[in-house]
Amino acid sequence: MENKRQNTILTIIALLFCTLLIYLGDNNLSRFQLRILNLSAIYVILGLSMNLVIGFTGMFSLGHAGFMCVGAYTAAILTMSPAAKELIYYMVPIHPLLANIQWGVIPAALAGGIVAAIFGVLVGFPALRLRDDYLAIATLGFAEIIRIVVTNTTSITNGSLGLKDIPSVKSLWVYWGFAILTILILRAIINSSWGYAFKAIRDNEIAAEAMGINILKHKLLSFTIGAFFAGLSGALMAYLITSIDPTMFRFTFTFQILLIVVLGGMGSITGSIVAGVLVTVAMEWLRFVEQDMNFFGFVIPGISGMRMVIFSILLLLVVLFYRQGLLGTKEFSWNFFLKLASKRSKQKEVS
Amino acid sequence: MSSEKILITKDLTIKFGGLTAVSGLNLDISKGEIIGLIGPNGAGKTTCFNIITGVYKPTSGNILFHNQDITGLRPDLITKLGIARTFQNIRLFNSMTVLENVMISKHVRLNANLLEAVLHLPRYTNAHRQHLEECMELLEQVGLADVAHEKGTSLPYGKQRRLEIARALATQPTLLLLDEPAAGMNPQETLELMDFIKKIRELYGLTILLIEHHMEVVMGICERITVLDYGITIAQGTPAEVQANQQVIKAYLGTVEDDA
Ligand SMILES: Nc1ncnc2c1ncn2[C@@H]1O[C@H](COP(=O)(O)OP(=O)(O)O)[C@@H](O)[C@H]1O
Ligand SMILES: [Mg+2]
């Protein structure tokens, strides 16, 4: 009990510290730095939501890009000004019901998550009866179908032209606010009775069912929560880059999130957070491989897509040689942290 | 002893393609009995459990549990009605501690929703605390309290089997199906297990259907026995009757040689 209270206090202090960091960051960092940090927050949410589905519930679903796409379009259409819509939908005018809507970015982001969650239920209900690789194929197919539908429902999505002039959000508050909320919510879910039910299904589906757990209901719940947060991050992505089109949400995107989950450790929240930030920063840092390089006068032309090649190789290596990822299923805990700190200080006393 | 019927199966049959794994099985189990289900390997014993617990749907026949037709019902619903089982090949939740393994069964009894759990509202935390206490008490009774916080799969084999039983008990069954609980145990452990099975029957007022290869276990604790061979019931009766049955002797002598 004593311990629990101490941990709660430490968590609150850490949250206050994060608030301070966000405040300082918002006021002092360059636009480029802010952009990378915000992108990190989006990838953290994506990694966590995929980890819930794949790492904690054991469902090999690859539909993440599809749910992001749904969330991004929902939020974009809800937030763009009527004037911008009139201008951008020049091939086919926007459906009159949508033409005059203009919501704030926060409610629209939540709506993006909710619409993605509705798609999650619709897709999950039939697909989650499938196992392993069949589920992977079905969800992958869903994500591609979403892209095709978005490309062809021009009066709603503006088709392959995509959407521009989505209200831009630059503040760390929004992105990291959502990321921290996601971390807290998913952590609470995973440590609850429901989280244990998910893990039981992952560990042994037949035994879980024999313990009275309704498998389909719980798989659907986990899948839908995952879809919600994927949709939410899609919305945030729309605000960050202010223009979206269907080609953004290809399979490679899902693959990139999978890298975060595998690299961080399937079944570790901490792992997904760390890997989410690492992968985002590395993606930016590795941009140079796609540009022309000058080696003592020799110019090596940049190859676009080279970063994905590097990440694919990295994913392959992790899967082959280091399957547990950075953290396996381990989690950050204050107890571990405090023990580590006290050991350090003891060592100092001795030496 | 009252003769209230707990489980009745009528002409239970299941076919996998061309193979009839169980053929016309008739069981009739009264409250409080310990019934043995024996037969050579591949006779269809585990398949019977899988049909009774809803893992497989029978090709034909019916299952009545407390006079309610449960044929083809989903496994989780059958568990809720009060049938629990253990598995021949141990199926523990390998990421979880002993206590967590047992706690899983309490999830369906939780009288709170996900939102209450996420926000740690009293209805959830109180129920959770009560379930923890119940599970610790259960572990106490089955002699696993001292390893409550160890990984289930790190326990020695005999204790893993015991944990499987504890986990089944945590679902609060009236009928317990045990699939070769003594498999892989040494004679000493096997003796302890027999006492344990008798003890939990008294303690929880259970009715037990037991698959077992160790003849001393079956003959020692079962009141009646059903013998299967190639899915067909070749004998039913008291241990003495079954032991004297020529067909049973033939089926068993056959497999003794096979196994050797
Ligand atoms: N799902 C299944 N599909 C096909 N055949 C099965 C299946 N389950 C069991 N069988 C077959 O049914 C027969 C009985 O198996 P089982 O019930 O496991 O025997 P045991 O009496 O040793 O427990 C075996 O021949 C087995 O191969
Ligand atoms: Mg068997």
XYZ file of C-alpha atoms and ligand atoms in Angstrom:
639
model
C 0.000 0.000 0.000
C 2.791 2.353 1.082
C 4.647 1.384 -2.067
C 1.653 2.018 -4.276
C 1.187 5.510 -2.902
C 4.836 6.277 -3.378
C 4.620 5.137 -7.011
C 1.538 7.247 -7.635
C 3.340 10.272 -6.235
C 6.387 9.556 -8.398
C 4.175 9.201 -11.469
C 2.506 12.525 -10.732
C 5.898 14.185 -10.302
C 7.040 12.671 -13.609
C 3.890 13.961 -15.318
C 4.485 17.443 -13.930
C 8.041 17.227 -15.174
C 6.768 16.249 -18.645
C 4.425 19.240 -18.547
C 7.366 21.497 -17.788
C 9.411 19.939 -20.602
C 6.534 20.415 -23.049
C 6.176 24.027 -21.965
C 9.902 24.697 -22.355
C 10.029 22.751 -25.614
C 7.130 24.620 -27.165
C 8.798 27.937 -26.463
C 12.411 27.150 -27.236
C 12.731 24.451 -29.892
C 13.051 25.066 -33.608
C 10.209 24.191 -35.970
C 12.205 21.240 -37.258
C 12.846 19.877 -33.762
C 9.205 20.320 -32.816
C 8.139 18.484 -35.922
C 10.331 15.479 -35.099
C 9.155 15.387 -31.514
C 5.545 15.582 -32.610
C 6.086 12.858 -35.151
C 7.622 10.767 -32.355
C 4.461 11.213 -30.305
C 2.384 9.972 -33.237
C 4.605 6.939 -33.680
C 4.463 6.203 -29.960
C 0.653 6.098 -30.146
C 0.820 3.948 -33.271
C 3.329 1.549 -31.743
C 1.319 1.219 -28.540
C -1.964 0.596 -30.311
C -0.413 -2.044 -32.555
C 1.334 -3.626 -29.580
C -2.003 -3.974 -27.798
C -3.328 -5.975 -30.725
C -0.261 -7.955 -31.757
C 1.911 -8.055 -28.643
C -0.665 -8.284 -25.874
C -3.579 -10.070 -27.521
C -1.589 -12.138 -30.000
C -3.610 -11.192 -33.080
C -1.411 -10.763 -36.099
C -3.278 -7.868 -37.644
C -1.727 -5.702 -40.342
C -4.539 -3.243 -40.931
C -3.065 -0.298 -39.070
C -2.475 1.934 -42.076
C -6.132 1.446 -43.024
C -7.382 2.656 -39.643
C -4.960 5.582 -39.747
C -6.296 6.481 -43.162
C -9.867 6.497 -41.858
C -8.882 8.663 -38.882
C -6.831 11.078 -40.970
C -9.589 11.651 -43.532
C -12.289 11.982 -40.879
C -10.319 14.601 -38.970
C -9.266 16.450 -42.132
C -12.788 16.709 -43.536
C -14.168 17.788 -40.161
C -11.587 20.534 -39.580
C -10.996 22.103 -43.008
C -12.691 25.444 -43.534
C -15.653 25.586 -45.961
C -13.624 27.954 -48.137
C -10.684 25.548 -48.345
C -13.034 22.698 -49.170
C -14.628 24.642 -52.017
C -11.193 25.356 -53.424
C -9.694 21.885 -53.053
C -12.614 19.760 -54.239
C -12.432 21.245 -57.736
C -12.898 18.046 -59.725
C -16.016 16.875 -57.934
C -17.595 19.211 -55.357
C -17.751 17.979 -51.807
C -20.938 16.323 -50.617
C -23.229 19.139 -49.367
C -23.604 17.533 -45.939
C -19.867 17.881 -45.348
C -19.279 21.220 -47.034
C -20.005 23.487 -44.086
C -18.763 21.464 -41.170
C -15.862 22.917 -39.280
C -14.892 21.379 -35.959
C -12.029 22.069 -33.586
C -8.946 19.893 -33.949
C -9.360 18.023 -30.652
C -12.965 16.870 -31.130
C -12.175 16.053 -34.756
C -9.184 13.927 -33.711
C -11.410 12.021 -31.290
C -13.993 11.622 -34.046
C -11.228 10.220 -36.250
C -10.538 7.641 -33.595
C -14.207 6.798 -33.171
C -14.855 6.358 -36.896
C -11.752 4.146 -37.126
C -13.063 2.145 -34.167
C -16.389 1.644 -35.960
C -14.451 0.318 -38.934
C -12.540 -1.846 -36.445
C -15.768 -3.495 -35.297
C -16.993 -3.979 -38.870
C -13.717 -5.520 -40.022
C -12.952 -7.382 -36.820
C -16.267 -9.140 -36.473
C -15.722 -11.382 -39.506
C -11.905 -11.277 -39.655
C -11.062 -12.134 -36.055
C -12.465 -15.631 -36.478
C -9.442 -16.232 -38.672
C -6.137 -17.318 -37.253
C -2.588 -15.988 -37.547
C -1.540 -15.649 -41.150
C -5.104 -15.641 -42.463
C -5.924 -12.760 -40.168
C -2.809 -10.952 -41.397
C -3.890 -11.374 -45.006
C -7.486 -10.332 -44.314
C -6.498 -7.166 -42.428
C -3.880 -6.290 -45.008
C -6.594 -6.653 -47.625
C -8.890 -4.401 -45.618
C -6.252 -1.665 -45.476
C -5.804 -1.810 -49.244
C -9.571 -1.770 -49.813
C -9.836 1.341 -47.636
C -7.264 3.055 -49.820
C -9.152 2.121 -52.962
C -12.455 3.271 -51.501
C -10.882 6.564 -50.427
C -9.430 7.016 -53.899
C -12.837 6.515 -55.493
C -15.301 8.276 -53.218
C -14.298 11.610 -54.683
C -17.216 13.653 -53.367
C -16.171 12.791 -49.828
C -12.401 12.371 -49.918
C -11.421 14.286 -53.058
C -10.053 11.009 -54.423
C -6.470 10.644 -55.513
C -5.916 14.413 -55.372
C -5.863 14.189 -51.621
C -6.625 16.957 -49.161
C -4.599 20.096 -48.519
C -4.815 23.043 -46.140
C -5.746 20.944 -43.173
C -5.446 23.173 -40.093
C -1.851 22.963 -38.921
C -1.103 22.124 -35.314
C 2.466 22.628 -34.111
C 2.232 22.556 -30.349
C 3.784 19.713 -28.372
C 0.786 19.966 -26.040
C -1.553 18.386 -28.532
C 0.674 15.552 -29.759
C 2.370 14.652 -26.491
C -0.831 15.329 -24.578
C -2.536 12.634 -26.619
C 0.529 10.379 -26.427
C 0.703 10.586 -22.616
C -3.043 9.999 -22.322
C -2.695 6.986 -24.607
C 0.136 5.602 -22.492
C -1.855 6.035 -19.279
C -5.045 4.549 -20.708
C -3.390 1.567 -22.379
C -1.294 0.861 -19.322
C -4.417 0.865 -17.162
C -6.192 -1.449 -19.598
C -3.286 -3.860 -19.831
C -2.880 -4.083 -16.069
C -6.605 -4.593 -15.551
C -8.592 -7.798 -15.602
C -9.264 -7.133 -19.294
C -5.564 -6.895 -20.037
C -5.049 -10.259 -18.366
C -7.889 -11.709 -20.415
C -6.117 -10.438 -23.574
C -2.830 -11.969 -22.449
C -4.557 -15.242 -21.595
C -5.913 -15.389 -25.144
C -2.425 -14.678 -26.488
C -0.788 -17.301 -24.264
C -3.299 -20.077 -24.854
C -6.591 -19.473 -26.566
C -8.096 -22.872 -25.757
C -7.255 -22.558 -22.067
C -8.573 -18.976 -22.000
C -11.863 -20.156 -23.434
C -11.975 -22.966 -20.864
C -11.639 -20.274 -18.187
C -14.901 -18.784 -19.429
C -13.486 -15.980 -21.543
C -15.528 -15.100 -24.608
C -12.711 -15.116 -27.154
C -14.338 -13.235 -30.019
C -15.718 -10.523 -27.741
C -12.340 -9.852 -26.165
C -10.437 -10.006 -29.433
C -12.920 -7.565 -30.899
C -12.532 -5.255 -27.906
C -8.742 -5.210 -28.171
C -8.881 -4.810 -31.942
C -11.345 -1.929 -31.668
C -9.297 -0.108 -29.044
C -6.270 -0.568 -31.320
C -8.247 0.824 -34.261
C -9.371 3.816 -32.198
C -5.822 4.838 -31.332
C -4.637 4.183 -34.886
C -7.403 6.473 -36.122
C -6.435 9.089 -33.549
C -2.828 9.041 -34.712
C -4.012 9.293 -38.313
C -5.822 12.492 -37.351
C -2.721 13.851 -35.629
C -0.675 12.965 -38.698
C -3.089 15.020 -40.818
C -2.607 18.039 -38.528
C 1.158 17.642 -38.556
C 1.717 17.485 -42.301
C -1.483 19.366 -43.299
C -1.941 17.440 -46.524
C -2.916 13.820 -46.997
C -3.579 11.522 -49.919
C -4.364 7.805 -50.232
C -0.818 6.793 -51.196
C 0.437 7.810 -47.745
C -1.338 4.907 -46.115
C 0.209 2.061 -48.010
C 1.292 -1.233 -46.497
C 4.804 0.084 -45.917
C 3.390 2.350 -43.238
C 2.009 -0.599 -41.286
C 5.356 -2.252 -41.733
C 7.131 0.709 -40.161
C 4.866 0.525 -37.095
C 5.490 -3.205 -36.909
C 9.188 -2.397 -36.732
C 8.554 -0.215 -33.664
C 6.564 -2.973 -31.975
C 9.097 -5.695 -32.715
C 12.117 -3.530 -31.956
C 10.676 -2.329 -28.643
C 9.467 -5.771 -27.639
C 6.106 -7.393 -28.284
C 4.171 -7.033 -25.090
C 6.103 -4.103 -23.607
C 4.540 -0.645 -23.369
C 7.867 0.869 -22.384
C 9.480 -0.799 -25.382
C 6.996 0.721 -27.821
C 7.517 4.177 -26.346
C 11.304 3.969 -26.561
C 11.282 2.407 -30.021
C 8.647 4.871 -31.267
C 10.931 7.792 -30.493
C 14.099 6.008 -31.662
C 12.673 4.961 -35.009
C 11.263 8.419 -35.712
C 14.544 10.130 -34.934
C 16.493 7.542 -36.921
C 14.127 7.991 -39.885
C 14.926 11.713 -39.931
C 18.603 11.216 -39.349
C 18.777 8.647 -42.163
C 17.303 11.082 -44.655
C 20.817 11.678 -45.943
C 20.905 8.209 -47.513
C 18.156 9.268 -49.884
C 19.989 12.399 -50.996
C 22.940 12.748 -53.335
C 26.150 12.092 -51.495
C 29.481 13.600 -52.280
C 32.454 11.377 -51.516
C 35.639 13.357 -52.200
C 34.285 14.640 -55.499
C 32.390 11.476 -56.509
C 28.659 12.078 -56.438
C 26.563 9.071 -55.453
C 22.970 9.685 -56.474
C 20.402 9.258 -53.690
C 17.923 6.423 -53.947
C 14.493 7.225 -52.627
C 13.055 4.476 -50.459
C 16.518 3.569 -49.223
C 15.475 4.236 -45.631
C 12.769 1.618 -45.859
C 15.353 -0.848 -47.125
C 17.520 -0.132 -44.105
C 14.568 -0.516 -41.758
C 13.470 -3.734 -43.412
C 16.937 -5.182 -42.925
C 16.871 -4.020 -39.307
C 13.489 -5.680 -38.771
C 14.810 -8.873 -40.316
C 17.859 -8.848 -38.052
C 15.776 -8.259 -34.938
C 13.389 -11.069 -35.853
C 16.243 -13.440 -36.653
C 18.661 -12.762 -33.823
C 16.985 -10.717 -31.135
C 13.346 -11.676 -31.131
C 12.518 -10.237 -27.734
C 13.448 -6.750 -28.953
C 14.878 -4.048 -26.702
C 12.719 -4.861 -23.685
C 11.037 -8.203 -24.312
C 7.902 -8.046 -22.180
C 9.591 -6.023 -19.448
C 8.179 -2.718 -18.268
C 9.546 0.382 -16.674
C 8.674 0.448 -12.989
C 9.485 2.878 -10.244
C 10.581 0.029 -7.985
C 13.190 -1.106 -10.477
C 14.270 2.481 -11.023
C 14.573 3.193 -7.299
C 16.488 -0.018 -6.673
C 18.877 0.903 -9.458
C 19.366 4.367 -8.002
C 19.971 3.095 -4.473
C 22.467 0.545 -5.789
C 24.334 3.321 -7.556
C 24.476 5.476 -4.456
C 25.624 2.525 -2.353
C 28.373 1.824 -4.836
C 29.427 5.425 -4.543
C 29.548 5.177 -0.768
C 31.728 2.093 -0.980
C 34.177 3.478 -3.476
C -26.153 -40.734 -1.846
C -28.690 -38.797 -3.876
C -28.982 -39.851 -7.479
C -29.394 -36.398 -8.988
C -28.092 -36.608 -12.563
C -25.279 -34.218 -13.360
C -24.223 -35.296 -16.829
C -25.923 -37.506 -19.374
C -24.614 -38.108 -22.861
C -26.846 -39.835 -25.396
C -25.292 -41.632 -28.353
C -22.511 -39.079 -28.628
C -20.668 -39.527 -31.926
C -18.025 -37.489 -33.692
C -16.379 -38.106 -37.044
C -13.211 -36.472 -38.327
C -13.369 -37.125 -42.045
C -13.426 -40.885 -42.332
C -12.399 -41.501 -38.725
C -15.083 -42.038 -36.101
C -13.202 -40.879 -33.020
C -16.105 -41.395 -30.628
C -19.036 -43.623 -31.444
C -22.332 -43.765 -29.556
C -21.012 -42.798 -26.145
C -23.550 -43.030 -23.325
C -22.529 -41.606 -19.978
C -24.768 -41.213 -16.979
C -23.128 -39.461 -14.071
C -24.790 -38.718 -10.731
C -23.926 -36.006 -8.275
C -20.787 -36.663 -6.264
C -19.521 -39.601 -8.297
C -15.992 -40.101 -9.556
C -16.226 -41.782 -12.927
C -13.248 -43.167 -14.832
C -12.830 -42.984 -18.588
C -10.100 -45.322 -19.756
C -8.852 -46.918 -22.931
C -5.714 -47.279 -25.022
C -4.032 -44.279 -26.637
C -6.120 -42.804 -29.421
C -9.293 -44.428 -28.082
C -11.112 -41.089 -28.126
C -11.020 -40.125 -24.461
C -9.689 -36.585 -24.875
C -12.071 -36.122 -27.778
C -14.960 -36.895 -25.392
C -13.797 -34.068 -23.132
C -13.513 -31.782 -26.116
C -17.100 -32.537 -27.100
C -18.485 -32.151 -23.587
C -16.701 -28.803 -23.116
C -17.788 -27.475 -26.514
C -14.385 -27.449 -28.217
C -15.799 -29.853 -30.825
C -19.401 -30.139 -31.945
C -20.594 -33.741 -32.044
C -21.678 -35.201 -35.373
C -24.713 -36.613 -33.582
C -25.968 -37.208 -30.071
C -26.786 -34.990 -27.104
C -25.269 -33.791 -23.867
C -27.441 -32.940 -20.902
C -25.892 -31.078 -17.983
C -28.177 -30.631 -14.989
C -31.002 -31.613 -17.387
C -30.114 -28.744 -19.728
C -29.137 -29.547 -23.314
C -25.657 -28.078 -23.792
C -24.826 -29.801 -27.083
C -22.777 -27.512 -29.323
C -22.724 -24.610 -26.859
C -19.642 -22.350 -26.902
C -16.845 -23.474 -24.505
C -16.889 -20.291 -22.428
C -20.642 -20.632 -21.875
C -20.247 -24.264 -20.837
C -17.589 -23.187 -18.340
C -19.984 -20.601 -16.944
C -22.635 -23.286 -16.517
C -20.240 -25.192 -14.273
C -18.086 -27.637 -16.228
C -14.328 -27.178 -15.822
C -11.486 -29.213 -17.242
C -7.759 -29.734 -17.235
C -5.695 -30.569 -20.293
C -3.662 -33.673 -21.061
C -0.894 -31.510 -22.505
C -0.626 -28.784 -19.866
C -1.946 -25.451 -21.063
C -0.879 -22.829 -18.545
C -0.689 -19.140 -19.433
C 3.041 -18.951 -19.889
C 3.532 -15.239 -19.210
C 1.709 -15.391 -15.890
C 2.366 -16.191 -12.266
C 0.522 -18.959 -10.450
C -1.869 -16.448 -8.907
C -2.504 -14.709 -12.233
C -3.239 -18.056 -13.888
C -5.934 -18.670 -11.318
C -7.239 -15.086 -11.421
C -8.099 -15.362 -15.135
C -11.172 -17.403 -14.279
C -12.519 -14.527 -12.194
C -12.642 -12.162 -15.159
C -16.104 -13.311 -16.206
C -17.355 -12.840 -12.654
C -16.272 -9.233 -12.597
C -19.243 -7.028 -11.964
C -17.648 -3.887 -13.360
C -16.942 -2.464 -16.819
C -13.716 -1.525 -18.581
C -14.132 2.181 -17.827
C -14.411 1.471 -14.105
C -11.261 -0.646 -14.368
C -9.272 2.020 -16.226
C -10.301 4.701 -13.731
C -9.756 2.375 -10.725
C -13.278 3.032 -9.489
C -14.339 1.261 -6.282
C -16.696 -1.233 -7.926
C -13.738 -2.615 -9.885
C -11.049 -2.387 -7.207
C -13.299 -3.960 -4.567
C -14.283 -6.850 -6.811
C -10.670 -7.296 -7.815
C -9.496 -7.373 -4.218
C -12.168 -9.892 -3.294
C -11.185 -12.123 -6.214
C -7.542 -11.949 -5.180
C -8.486 -13.082 -1.699
C -10.601 -15.940 -3.048
C -7.787 -17.082 -5.324
C -5.186 -16.917 -2.552
C -7.487 -18.983 -0.376
C -7.861 -21.515 -3.168
C -4.080 -21.687 -3.625
C -3.790 -22.200 0.109
C -6.184 -25.148 -0.101
C -4.384 -26.818 -2.995
C -0.947 -26.217 -1.506
C 0.369 -23.671 -3.993
C 0.243 -20.554 -1.837
C 4.004 -20.509 -1.306
C 4.623 -20.299 -5.058
C 1.756 -17.869 -5.789
C 4.074 -15.255 -7.277
C 6.248 -17.585 -9.315
C 5.785 -18.135 -13.024
C 3.368 -21.032 -13.540
C 5.499 -22.664 -16.212
C 8.601 -22.570 -14.001
C 7.052 -24.960 -11.471
C 8.026 -28.627 -11.375
C 5.805 -30.838 -13.477
C 3.676 -32.225 -10.650
C 2.872 -28.728 -9.400
C 1.989 -27.540 -12.893
C -0.608 -30.309 -13.044
C -1.887 -29.232 -9.655
C -2.082 -25.630 -10.869
C -4.159 -26.786 -13.837
C -6.588 -28.316 -11.385
C -6.568 -25.206 -9.197
C -7.293 -23.055 -12.225
C -10.229 -25.262 -13.146
C -11.530 -25.105 -9.562
C -11.380 -21.320 -9.650
C -14.163 -21.322 -12.237
C -16.375 -22.775 -9.480
C -17.509 -25.893 -11.335
C -19.940 -28.580 -10.293
C -18.444 -31.047 -12.754
C -14.682 -31.389 -13.118
C -13.073 -33.179 -16.056
C -9.501 -34.313 -15.442
C -7.474 -35.451 -18.452
C -4.630 -37.735 -17.319
C -3.787 -35.711 -14.195
C -1.149 -38.256 -13.105
C 0.663 -38.347 -16.450
C 4.403 -38.051 -15.918
C 4.161 -38.319 -12.141
C 6.202 -40.693 -10.006
C 4.396 -43.205 -7.708
C 4.708 -40.932 -4.680
C 3.255 -37.935 -6.524
C 0.542 -40.173 -7.932
C -0.514 -41.255 -4.452
C -0.624 -37.635 -3.303
C -2.714 -36.770 -6.323
C -5.271 -39.458 -5.499
C -5.693 -38.058 -1.996
C -5.880 -34.595 -3.465
C -8.660 -35.532 -5.884
C -10.683 -37.109 -3.083
C -10.077 -34.068 -0.920
C -11.281 -31.538 -3.461
C -14.357 -33.626 -4.198
C -15.347 -33.365 -0.526
C -14.315 -29.752 -0.173
C -16.128 -28.402 -3.229
C -18.902 -30.988 -3.555
C -17.675 -31.942 -7.003
C -18.592 -34.603 -9.477
C -15.517 -35.831 -11.345
C -14.942 -37.467 -14.702
C -11.393 -38.750 -14.890
C -9.248 -39.952 -17.768
C -6.237 -41.840 -16.498
C -3.673 -44.363 -17.622
C -2.414 -45.267 -14.160
C -4.634 -48.213 -13.343
C -4.013 -47.941 -9.615
C -5.469 -44.419 -9.685
C -8.522 -45.378 -11.676
C -9.212 -48.548 -9.729
C -8.443 -46.792 -6.459
C -10.769 -43.795 -6.663
C -13.388 -44.362 -9.355
C -16.782 -45.726 -8.451
C -17.638 -46.647 -12.015
C -15.584 -46.928 -15.182
C -16.244 -46.603 -18.909
C -13.750 -48.248 -21.267
C -13.277 -46.958 -24.796
C -11.442 -48.617 -27.661
C -11.381 -47.062 -31.125
C -14.160 -44.737 -30.001
C -16.469 -47.598 -29.080
C -17.592 -48.269 -25.502
C -16.427 -51.799 -24.834
C -17.269 -51.995 -21.142
C -19.018 -50.072 -18.385
C -19.260 -50.963 -14.707
C -17.549 -51.068 -11.338
C -13.732 -51.429 -11.247
C -14.080 -55.132 -10.417
C -16.482 -55.788 -13.288
C -14.313 -53.925 -15.759
C -11.131 -55.684 -14.658
C -12.765 -59.048 -15.251
C -14.049 -58.116 -18.712
C -12.388 -60.167 -21.472
C -12.657 -57.461 -24.112
C -10.970 -54.964 -21.809
C -8.150 -57.352 -21.069
C -7.657 -57.920 -24.783
C -7.651 -54.183 -25.611
C -5.199 -53.502 -22.814
C -2.887 -56.426 -23.492
C -2.734 -55.158 -27.067
C -1.584 -51.720 -26.022
C 0.806 -52.922 -23.357
C 2.729 -54.584 -26.152
C 2.348 -51.495 -28.378
C 3.739 -49.224 -25.708
C 6.698 -51.450 -24.925
N -9.250 -32.454 -34.446
C -9.033 -33.703 -34.882
N -8.979 -33.974 -36.202
C -8.769 -35.213 -36.647
N -8.603 -36.274 -35.858
C -8.628 -36.086 -34.521
C -8.845 -34.799 -33.962
N -8.832 -34.908 -32.615
C -8.601 -36.211 -32.343
N -8.504 -36.921 -33.496
C -8.285 -38.367 -33.593
O -9.233 -38.994 -32.790
C -8.660 -40.136 -32.182
C -8.843 -40.081 -30.689
O -7.953 -39.146 -30.147
P -7.940 -38.745 -28.612
O -9.307 -38.444 -28.175
O -6.920 -37.698 -28.401
O -7.439 -40.112 -27.935
P -7.084 -40.410 -26.424
O -8.017 -41.504 -26.032
O -5.668 -40.894 -26.423
O -7.251 -39.179 -25.627
C -7.211 -40.207 -32.612
O -7.100 -41.105 -33.698
C -6.925 -38.806 -33.061
O -5.944 -38.768 -34.054
Mg -5.879 -38.129 -24.612
